Amino acid sequence: MHVASPKTSAADPRDPAVPAGPDPARMPCPNIDAAALSSHLPATAMPETKAPPAECDVLIVGGGPAGATLAALLARRGRDVTLVEKSRHPRFHIGESLLPANVPLLQDLGLADDVARIGMRKLGVEFVSPNHEAPSVVEFREAWNRSMPFAWHVRRSEFDELLFRHAGRLGARAIEGWRVERVDFDAAGALARVVGDNGSTQACRARYVVDASGRDTLLAGQLGTKRRNRRHNSAALYAHFTGARRLPEAREGHISILWFPHGWFWFIPLADGTTSVGAVCWPRYLKSRTKPLPEFFRDTVALCPALHDRLKDAELVEGRIHATGNYAYASSRCTGPRWAMIGDAYAFIDPVFSSGVFLAMKSAYAAVDLVETTLDRPREAARARRRFEALAQHGPRQFSWFIYRVTNPTMREFFMTPGNPMRLKEALLSLLAGDIYGDTPIWPTLKLMKVLYYLVSALHPGRTWRAWRRRRADIRDVGVIAP
Ligand SMILES: Cc1cc2nc3c(=O)[nH]c(=O)nc-3n(C[C@H](O)[C@H](O)[C@H](O)COP(=O)(O)OP(=O)(O)OC[C@H]3O[C@@H](n4cnc5c(N)ncnc54)[C@H](O)[C@@H]3O)c2cc1C
């Protein structure tokens, strides 16, 4: 792996786990194309965009997958909707691997062909463990529901722009370069203060506000409802490579998940030949860093011989390593009388199962009913809120049970030797595909898997105890990590 003399590494400024580096929003980023560089120009050079209106029915904060999906759906139904994005598309974002359950949503939005054009077809998952001789490979066509056999890996700059522009084409006011600074609520709705990247400010009155601001968690921050998940704690270092050795042809698009002593790696092949590689590590490990990020990343890769081998002849794109804390969190509330939170603005879970974009889009779909019921039939709003909350909590909860245990040796065994008695493998694959809503029949089988997990754990008390102790130490909050 060639790590040429590093450029600056981009750290997420909201993240207490990584040193606050230069503001990434002001730095040229190699992973976005020339047009995207406009978002890194100083404010004075910003192209003008239209300002948010003084009034609208629905104001959506944040033009990522959650916000843009909801804006498209509401606009399609003739709603007066304003979508406000603080940066300008295309802009860099991590989270490149979609789930098969994304595909029907993209088909419904009329975007599946466009995504197929920019995406790398993803047919399955490869798990690589240091304790097993051979990798384990599973394919989505083996899932319980065979109608969702593939997904895509995408460059999020391209994918998010597609969604955002689509919302605009369907009639949403899609506004870029404006940041919602604060939202205040009263009996009639909400008043938002919006600040343009040219320095001007605008007040926007809305009958309903949806927070889709991602990990900025605008409303949860403002309302004090954001809670760190005490059961999970991790942060990610990631980069893009050219020349990484991929799996042979038919499996080229598989995502690889590789365990190593301090967490796990993703290996995501993108359509343009670039490969996205990320290490999701425990805070305790990151705290041990004494070297600059590029060297630390290289040393971390060396701890995973299988990955190290695949990156032997690879070149780091522009010498840049990114860092993002992905400490899991959720807001204690996701709706109020005139507001809702969707996507990461409500909850964030570890990305090991690539569930983030799907959960974001799914919560946008669920929010349509909530917004419309509140606006049109306010007496039914309380029930609509309960329906929405149940759906918003369902996804993170189902994935989290597996996420908390994914580095446990018993669970790893399930992933490395996935047998199919009583359709266990099919049920697990359906979960990995995101087929977790509606009338999916997988729940009794997954319950059985959980019982088996506890049984096997009980049969190996020493191993279980050591794994439990180690995890407890690994996920302990170590506070701000020194630069
Ligand atoms: C290291 C890492 C790896 C990941 N890997 C995957 C993966 O492989 N697959 C996957 O599906 N998910 C992955 N995720 C998760 C995924 O990135 C998110 O779940 C997903 O982007 C959520 O979409 P969203 O629309 O809710 O938020 P975002 O995509 O973050 O969009 C929020 C938008 O709101 C804008 N915004 C923020 N504040 C304001 C404001 N005040 N005013 C106006 N605009 C604002 C932001 O600029 C942004 O464009 C990963 C996450 C991390 C951290």
XYZ file of C-alpha atoms and ligand atoms in Angstrom:
536
model
C 0.000 0.000 0.000
C 1.530 3.297 -1.037
C 0.845 6.126 1.311
C 2.593 9.044 -0.312
C 3.440 12.026 1.840
C 0.076 12.887 3.227
C -2.096 15.845 2.515
C -4.212 17.010 5.388
C -6.572 14.471 6.840
C -10.182 15.457 7.170
C -11.630 15.064 10.625
C -15.278 15.435 11.450
C -15.384 18.604 13.524
C -18.430 17.381 15.482
C -16.613 14.302 16.584
C -14.992 14.245 19.983
C -13.097 11.082 19.052
C -10.852 12.601 16.474
C -8.732 15.687 16.643
C -10.462 18.719 15.222
C -8.638 19.370 11.967
C -9.208 22.035 9.385
C -12.874 22.483 8.455
C -13.481 19.837 5.760
C -16.100 22.096 4.188
C -13.312 24.503 3.301
C -10.824 21.958 2.008
C -10.505 20.669 -1.528
C -11.382 16.992 -1.404
C -10.009 14.550 -3.952
C -13.130 12.456 -3.902
C -15.362 14.995 -5.518
C -15.161 16.167 -9.081
C -14.378 19.637 -10.334
C -17.941 20.886 -10.037
C -17.962 19.944 -6.388
C -15.018 22.189 -5.697
C -17.398 25.122 -5.823
C -18.536 24.086 -2.358
C -15.008 24.617 -1.085
C -14.538 28.116 -2.416
C -14.537 30.975 0.031
C -17.989 32.409 0.704
C -17.431 35.446 -1.523
C -16.905 33.243 -4.586
C -20.068 31.210 -4.011
C -22.477 31.118 -6.913
C -25.799 32.651 -5.893
C -28.673 30.295 -5.257
C -32.259 31.199 -4.578
C -33.107 31.973 -0.972
C -35.616 29.929 1.003
C -39.161 31.319 0.823
C -40.674 33.303 3.703
C -43.392 30.641 4.044
C -44.000 27.052 3.088
C -46.042 24.089 4.271
C -43.173 21.683 4.899
C -39.570 22.652 5.574
C -37.020 19.826 5.338
C -33.614 20.491 6.849
C -30.849 18.633 5.000
C -30.618 17.384 1.425
C -29.051 13.948 1.994
C -30.883 10.679 1.169
C -33.463 11.113 3.946
C -34.371 14.730 3.212
C -34.250 14.467 -0.580
C -36.376 11.301 -0.579
C -39.048 12.887 1.586
C -39.002 16.080 -0.491
C -39.469 14.040 -3.675
C -42.349 12.034 -2.205
C -44.195 15.066 -0.833
C -43.638 17.102 -4.009
C -44.932 14.193 -6.063
C -48.130 14.413 -4.036
C -48.446 18.106 -4.798
C -47.260 19.400 -1.428
C -45.624 22.778 -0.938
C -42.212 21.611 0.258
C -38.877 23.355 0.726
C -35.662 21.330 1.016
C -32.703 23.253 2.426
C -29.144 21.891 2.118
C -26.242 23.689 3.752
C -23.600 22.522 1.268
C -23.846 22.213 -2.508
C -24.205 19.034 -4.497
C -22.182 17.151 -5.478
C -20.528 17.019 -2.075
C -18.491 14.250 -0.477
C -20.204 11.903 1.966
C -19.271 8.520 3.335
C -21.733 5.585 3.281
C -21.294 4.089 -0.167
C -22.791 0.623 0.051
C -26.569 0.288 -0.386
C -28.811 -2.637 0.556
C -31.009 -4.692 -1.788
C -34.041 -3.206 -0.005
C -32.974 0.192 -1.359
C -33.670 -0.988 -4.893
C -37.508 -1.039 -4.709
C -37.425 2.420 -3.124
C -35.243 3.745 -5.938
C -37.519 2.058 -8.490
C -40.522 3.730 -6.894
C -38.761 7.090 -7.074
C -37.962 6.473 -10.746
C -34.221 6.574 -10.117
C -33.160 2.926 -10.354
C -31.767 3.277 -13.911
C -29.797 6.387 -12.969
C -28.324 4.680 -9.928
C -27.491 1.586 -12.007
C -25.506 3.889 -14.324
C -23.329 5.287 -11.527
C -23.290 2.231 -9.276
C -21.297 -0.951 -8.888
C -23.594 -3.965 -8.712
C -23.385 -5.628 -5.304
C -24.514 -9.254 -5.197
C -23.246 -10.404 -1.834
C -20.990 -10.083 1.174
C -17.642 -11.666 1.935
C -16.678 -12.094 5.600
C -13.006 -12.554 6.405
C -11.918 -13.569 9.880
C -8.358 -13.979 11.189
C -9.522 -17.097 13.038
C -10.842 -18.934 9.997
C -8.874 -20.399 7.128
C -11.288 -19.435 4.368
C -13.578 -16.471 3.916
C -17.323 -16.930 4.032
C -19.304 -15.651 1.053
C -23.063 -15.141 1.037
C -25.223 -13.832 -1.793
C -28.516 -11.985 -1.532
C -30.178 -14.334 -4.008
C -30.017 -16.953 -1.224
C -32.170 -14.805 1.089
C -35.650 -15.844 2.181
C -37.197 -13.351 -0.191
C -35.508 -13.952 -3.566
C -36.915 -10.854 -5.208
C -34.106 -8.581 -3.980
C -30.917 -10.234 -5.223
C -28.668 -7.186 -5.573
C -27.873 -3.628 -4.534
C -25.279 -1.054 -5.603
C -22.215 0.657 -4.209
C -22.272 4.326 -5.125
C -20.212 7.430 -4.820
C -22.371 9.388 -2.453
C -21.515 12.676 -4.148
C -23.254 11.339 -7.275
C -26.035 9.413 -5.547
C -27.066 12.234 -3.226
C -27.038 14.725 -6.078
C -29.330 12.456 -8.124
C -31.835 12.323 -5.267
C -31.592 16.045 -4.571
C -32.072 17.154 -8.199
C -34.893 14.658 -8.593
C -36.761 16.244 -5.685
C -36.347 19.603 -7.431
C -37.645 18.210 -10.720
C -40.716 16.834 -8.965
C -41.565 20.311 -7.664
C -39.797 20.670 -4.314
C -37.953 23.940 -3.775
C -34.482 22.387 -3.547
C -32.176 25.043 -2.125
C -28.422 24.649 -1.653
C -25.877 26.740 0.180
C -28.281 27.655 3.011
C -28.017 26.333 6.545
C -30.934 26.153 8.935
C -29.480 27.592 12.084
C -32.395 27.251 14.467
C -36.073 26.340 14.513
C -38.567 27.739 17.024
C -42.048 26.316 17.411
C -45.368 27.963 18.227
C -49.014 26.994 17.913
C -49.108 27.709 14.177
C -46.000 25.738 13.297
C -42.354 26.725 13.151
C -40.107 29.634 12.405
C -36.677 28.742 11.039
C -33.679 30.998 10.828
C -31.750 30.161 7.668
C -28.296 31.477 6.837
C -26.880 31.552 3.319
C -23.236 30.862 2.582
C -23.073 34.418 1.231
C -23.836 35.612 4.776
C -27.459 36.663 4.278
C -30.191 35.431 6.603
C -33.820 34.555 5.993
C -36.740 33.707 8.268
C -38.867 30.882 6.961
C -42.248 30.031 8.487
C -43.420 26.449 7.991
C -46.467 24.491 9.111
C -44.281 21.419 9.626
C -40.520 20.844 9.951
C -38.649 17.629 9.237
C -35.105 17.359 10.514
C -33.000 15.386 8.026
C -29.728 17.080 8.981
C -27.870 13.777 9.431
C -25.188 13.607 12.083
C -25.535 17.362 12.647
C -28.747 16.391 14.528
C -30.082 19.944 14.421
C -33.291 19.419 16.410
C -31.959 16.787 18.810
C -29.134 19.199 19.618
C -31.501 22.096 20.057
C -34.004 20.133 22.152
C -31.341 18.319 24.198
C -32.742 14.894 23.262
C -29.593 13.320 21.745
C -28.341 10.331 23.734
C -25.059 8.515 23.165
C -25.604 4.770 22.839
C -23.945 3.281 25.893
C -23.951 -0.195 24.356
C -21.819 0.710 21.353
C -18.957 3.008 20.592
C -16.735 3.156 17.531
C -15.090 5.540 15.095
C -13.900 5.168 11.519
C -10.813 5.937 9.462
C -11.268 5.590 5.730
C -9.717 6.277 2.364
C -10.007 5.542 -1.329
C -7.485 3.500 -3.286
C -6.723 2.781 -6.895
C -5.181 -0.569 -7.811
C -6.624 -2.537 -4.889
C -6.931 -6.246 -5.654
C -10.606 -7.122 -5.868
C -12.416 -10.439 -5.753
C -12.556 -12.392 -9.021
C -15.075 -11.312 -11.625
C -18.444 -12.707 -10.506
C -17.757 -11.567 -6.963
C -16.062 -8.305 -7.852
C -18.944 -6.212 -6.501
C -19.240 -8.037 -3.170
C -18.561 -5.907 -0.139
C -15.893 -7.448 2.093
C -16.063 -7.208 5.863
C -12.738 -8.138 7.435
C -12.323 -8.478 11.178
C -9.100 -7.448 12.876
C -8.160 -7.264 16.571
C -9.513 -3.721 17.096
C -12.685 -3.798 15.018
C -13.453 -4.448 11.384
C -12.683 -3.136 7.895
C -14.925 -2.510 4.924
C -13.659 -3.016 1.375
C -16.133 -1.500 -1.098
C -15.393 -1.672 -4.844
C -16.733 1.373 -6.687
C -17.733 1.511 -10.356
C -14.832 3.722 -11.491
C -12.219 1.210 -10.292
C -11.581 3.013 -7.022
C -12.000 1.034 -3.816
C -13.251 2.477 -0.571
C -11.513 1.050 2.490
C -12.455 1.906 6.048
C -11.466 0.752 9.507
C -14.167 0.912 12.155
C -12.270 0.768 15.423
C -12.892 0.874 19.118
C -12.139 4.162 20.871
C -9.546 2.449 23.073
C -7.514 1.613 19.975
C -7.798 5.095 18.493
C -6.736 6.573 21.797
C -3.448 4.671 21.419
C -2.534 6.655 18.283
C 0.813 8.426 18.472
C 1.471 8.819 14.738
C -0.070 11.031 12.067
C -3.288 9.611 10.637
C -1.850 8.237 7.345
C 0.845 6.253 9.148
C -1.625 5.101 11.772
C -4.018 3.973 9.024
C -1.223 2.074 7.262
C -0.266 0.356 10.539
C -3.913 -0.487 11.151
C -4.204 -2.096 7.711
C -1.097 -4.129 8.484
C -2.985 -5.666 11.433
C -5.277 -7.336 8.902
C -3.035 -9.480 6.660
C -5.816 -10.344 4.195
C -6.535 -6.671 3.548
C -2.884 -5.727 3.587
C -2.344 -8.212 0.794
C -5.168 -6.743 -1.298
C -3.732 -3.252 -0.915
C -0.130 -4.317 -1.651
C -0.010 -2.517 -4.995
C -2.691 0.056 -4.282
C -2.248 3.824 -4.307
C -3.991 6.021 -1.807
C -6.065 8.588 -3.683
C -4.467 12.000 -3.145
C -2.846 10.804 0.075
C -5.964 11.585 2.050
C -7.334 9.677 5.053
C -10.701 10.709 6.455
C -11.811 10.267 10.037
C -15.345 10.247 11.371
C -16.559 9.323 14.801
C -19.584 7.129 14.373
C -20.490 6.867 17.992
C -23.941 5.386 17.948
C -26.648 7.692 19.221
C -30.380 8.221 19.101
C -32.693 11.020 20.056
C -35.015 10.189 22.944
C -37.881 11.539 20.793
C -38.307 11.519 17.037
C -41.575 13.436 16.705
C -43.272 16.446 18.214
C -46.556 18.191 17.429
C -45.083 19.942 14.373
C -41.846 18.138 13.719
C -40.184 14.817 12.998
C -36.625 13.546 12.709
C -35.646 11.140 9.934
C -32.439 9.280 8.994
C -29.301 10.018 10.970
C -30.944 13.125 12.443
C -32.847 10.670 14.648
C -30.477 7.731 15.138
C -27.134 6.450 13.975
C -25.975 2.857 14.256
C -22.613 1.287 13.400
C -22.326 0.908 9.594
C -21.207 -2.756 9.598
C -24.387 -3.864 7.806
C -24.484 -0.862 5.407
C -27.945 -0.022 6.681
C -27.727 3.784 7.038
C -28.939 4.993 3.646
C -31.713 2.424 3.549
C -32.967 3.323 7.032
C -32.775 7.012 6.105
C -34.855 6.516 2.955
C -37.279 4.168 4.688
C -37.927 6.688 7.459
C -38.571 9.298 4.761
C -41.205 7.035 3.244
C -42.818 6.605 6.674
C -42.767 10.355 7.305
C -45.091 11.069 4.364
C -48.095 9.707 6.269
C -47.105 11.590 9.424
C -46.672 14.951 7.668
C -49.864 14.669 5.648
C -51.972 13.459 8.559
C -50.716 16.282 10.773
C -51.433 18.909 8.123
C -54.766 17.572 6.845
C -56.342 15.646 9.731
C -54.752 16.992 12.925
C -57.100 14.980 15.134
C -55.475 11.799 13.846
C -51.942 13.131 14.296
C -51.272 11.376 17.602
C -51.893 7.976 16.026
C -49.766 8.869 13.022
C -46.940 9.809 15.357
C -47.118 6.455 17.099
C -47.061 4.647 13.739
C -44.046 6.638 12.608
C -42.160 6.186 15.873
C -42.669 2.415 15.775
C -41.234 2.242 12.263
C -38.361 4.650 12.981
C -37.276 2.564 15.974
C -37.769 -0.834 14.337
C -34.827 -0.745 11.896
C -32.092 0.490 14.246
C -33.321 -1.946 16.911
C -33.238 -5.014 14.647
C -29.779 -4.275 13.271
C -28.391 -3.252 16.665
C -28.855 -6.655 18.279
C -26.441 -8.082 15.693
C -24.147 -5.042 15.688
C -23.507 -5.319 19.440
C -22.397 -8.914 18.930
C -20.680 -8.792 15.548
C -17.173 -9.026 16.993
C -18.172 -11.732 19.464
C -16.592 -15.139 18.621
C -19.943 -16.949 18.815
C -21.621 -14.519 16.437
C -18.586 -14.521 14.167
C -18.960 -18.283 13.939
C -22.518 -17.790 12.651
C -21.256 -15.458 9.926
C -18.254 -17.602 9.015
C -20.121 -20.924 8.840
C -23.679 -19.962 7.962
C -25.624 -23.231 7.848
C -29.242 -23.210 6.755
C -31.104 -25.525 9.157
C -34.607 -24.190 9.634
C -33.739 -21.494 7.058
C -31.406 -19.691 9.500
C -29.080 -18.513 6.760
C -31.955 -17.277 4.607
C -33.375 -15.290 7.499
C -29.989 -13.750 8.309
C -29.483 -12.843 4.662
C -32.884 -11.192 4.553
C -31.832 -9.045 7.484
C -28.558 -8.204 5.693
C -30.586 -7.280 2.609
C -32.741 -4.902 4.649
C -35.890 -6.984 4.200
C -37.123 -6.189 7.696
C -40.403 -4.341 7.178
C -43.926 -5.353 6.268
C -44.922 -8.990 6.349
C -41.463 -10.546 6.110
C -41.630 -14.021 7.719
C -38.083 -14.020 9.126
C -38.783 -13.097 12.758
C -39.426 -16.538 14.334
C -36.271 -17.838 12.640
C -34.191 -14.886 13.823
C -35.579 -15.434 17.318
C -34.386 -19.017 17.098
C -30.955 -17.773 16.020
C -30.823 -15.528 19.097
C -31.714 -18.473 21.351
C -28.972 -20.524 19.667
C -26.524 -17.673 20.188
C -27.214 -17.595 23.921
C -27.010 -21.401 24.116
C -23.667 -21.595 22.319
C -22.367 -18.719 24.452
C -23.404 -20.586 27.603
C -21.648 -23.736 26.377
C -18.373 -21.778 26.098
C -18.382 -19.806 29.351
C -14.661 -18.930 29.299
C -14.718 -17.589 25.752
C -17.978 -15.732 26.401
C -16.663 -14.109 29.578
C -13.414 -12.996 27.914
C -15.273 -11.572 24.927
C -17.709 -9.724 27.177
C -14.898 -8.227 29.278
C -12.886 -7.218 26.267
C -15.843 -5.553 24.578
C -16.710 -3.642 27.727
C -13.183 -2.230 27.831
C -13.122 -1.577 24.069
C -16.287 0.498 23.950
C -15.600 2.507 27.104
C -15.897 6.220 26.465
C -12.323 7.509 26.456
C -13.252 11.148 25.935
C -11.574 13.393 23.423
C -8.624 11.730 21.744
C -5.532 13.884 21.644
C -4.184 14.979 18.255
C -17.869 5.699 8.574
C -19.255 5.510 8.051
C -19.510 4.528 7.099
C -20.812 4.342 6.608
N -21.053 3.374 5.676
C -22.312 3.202 5.200
C -22.582 2.271 4.165
O -21.699 1.592 3.653
N -23.866 2.151 3.739
C -24.877 2.908 4.258
O -26.030 2.754 3.847
N -24.638 3.821 5.213
C -23.390 3.999 5.689
N -23.151 4.953 6.634
C -24.291 5.727 7.156
C -24.781 6.757 6.135
O -23.718 7.598 5.774
C -25.905 7.572 6.747
O -26.748 6.727 7.486
C -26.729 8.299 5.695
O -25.947 9.215 4.997
C -27.903 9.006 6.377
O -28.575 9.850 5.466
P -29.253 11.202 5.990
O -29.936 11.794 4.823
O -30.011 10.924 7.220
O -28.026 12.111 6.451
P -26.857 12.712 5.557
O -26.570 11.846 4.418
O -25.743 13.024 6.490
O -27.466 14.058 5.000
C -27.704 15.152 5.846
C -27.571 16.415 5.018
O -27.993 17.514 5.814
C -27.148 18.614 5.570
N -27.273 19.486 6.754
C -26.803 19.236 8.001
N -27.161 20.223 8.841
C -27.869 21.110 8.099
C -28.490 22.348 8.413
N -28.469 22.848 9.655
N -29.114 23.033 7.430
C -29.139 22.518 6.153
N -28.555 21.356 5.801
C -27.939 20.651 6.772
C -25.789 17.985 5.381
O -24.933 18.837 4.648
C -26.147 16.715 4.612
O -26.088 16.904 3.217
C -21.867 5.165 7.105
C -21.594 6.153 8.040
C -20.308 6.331 8.514
C -20.045 7.416 9.524
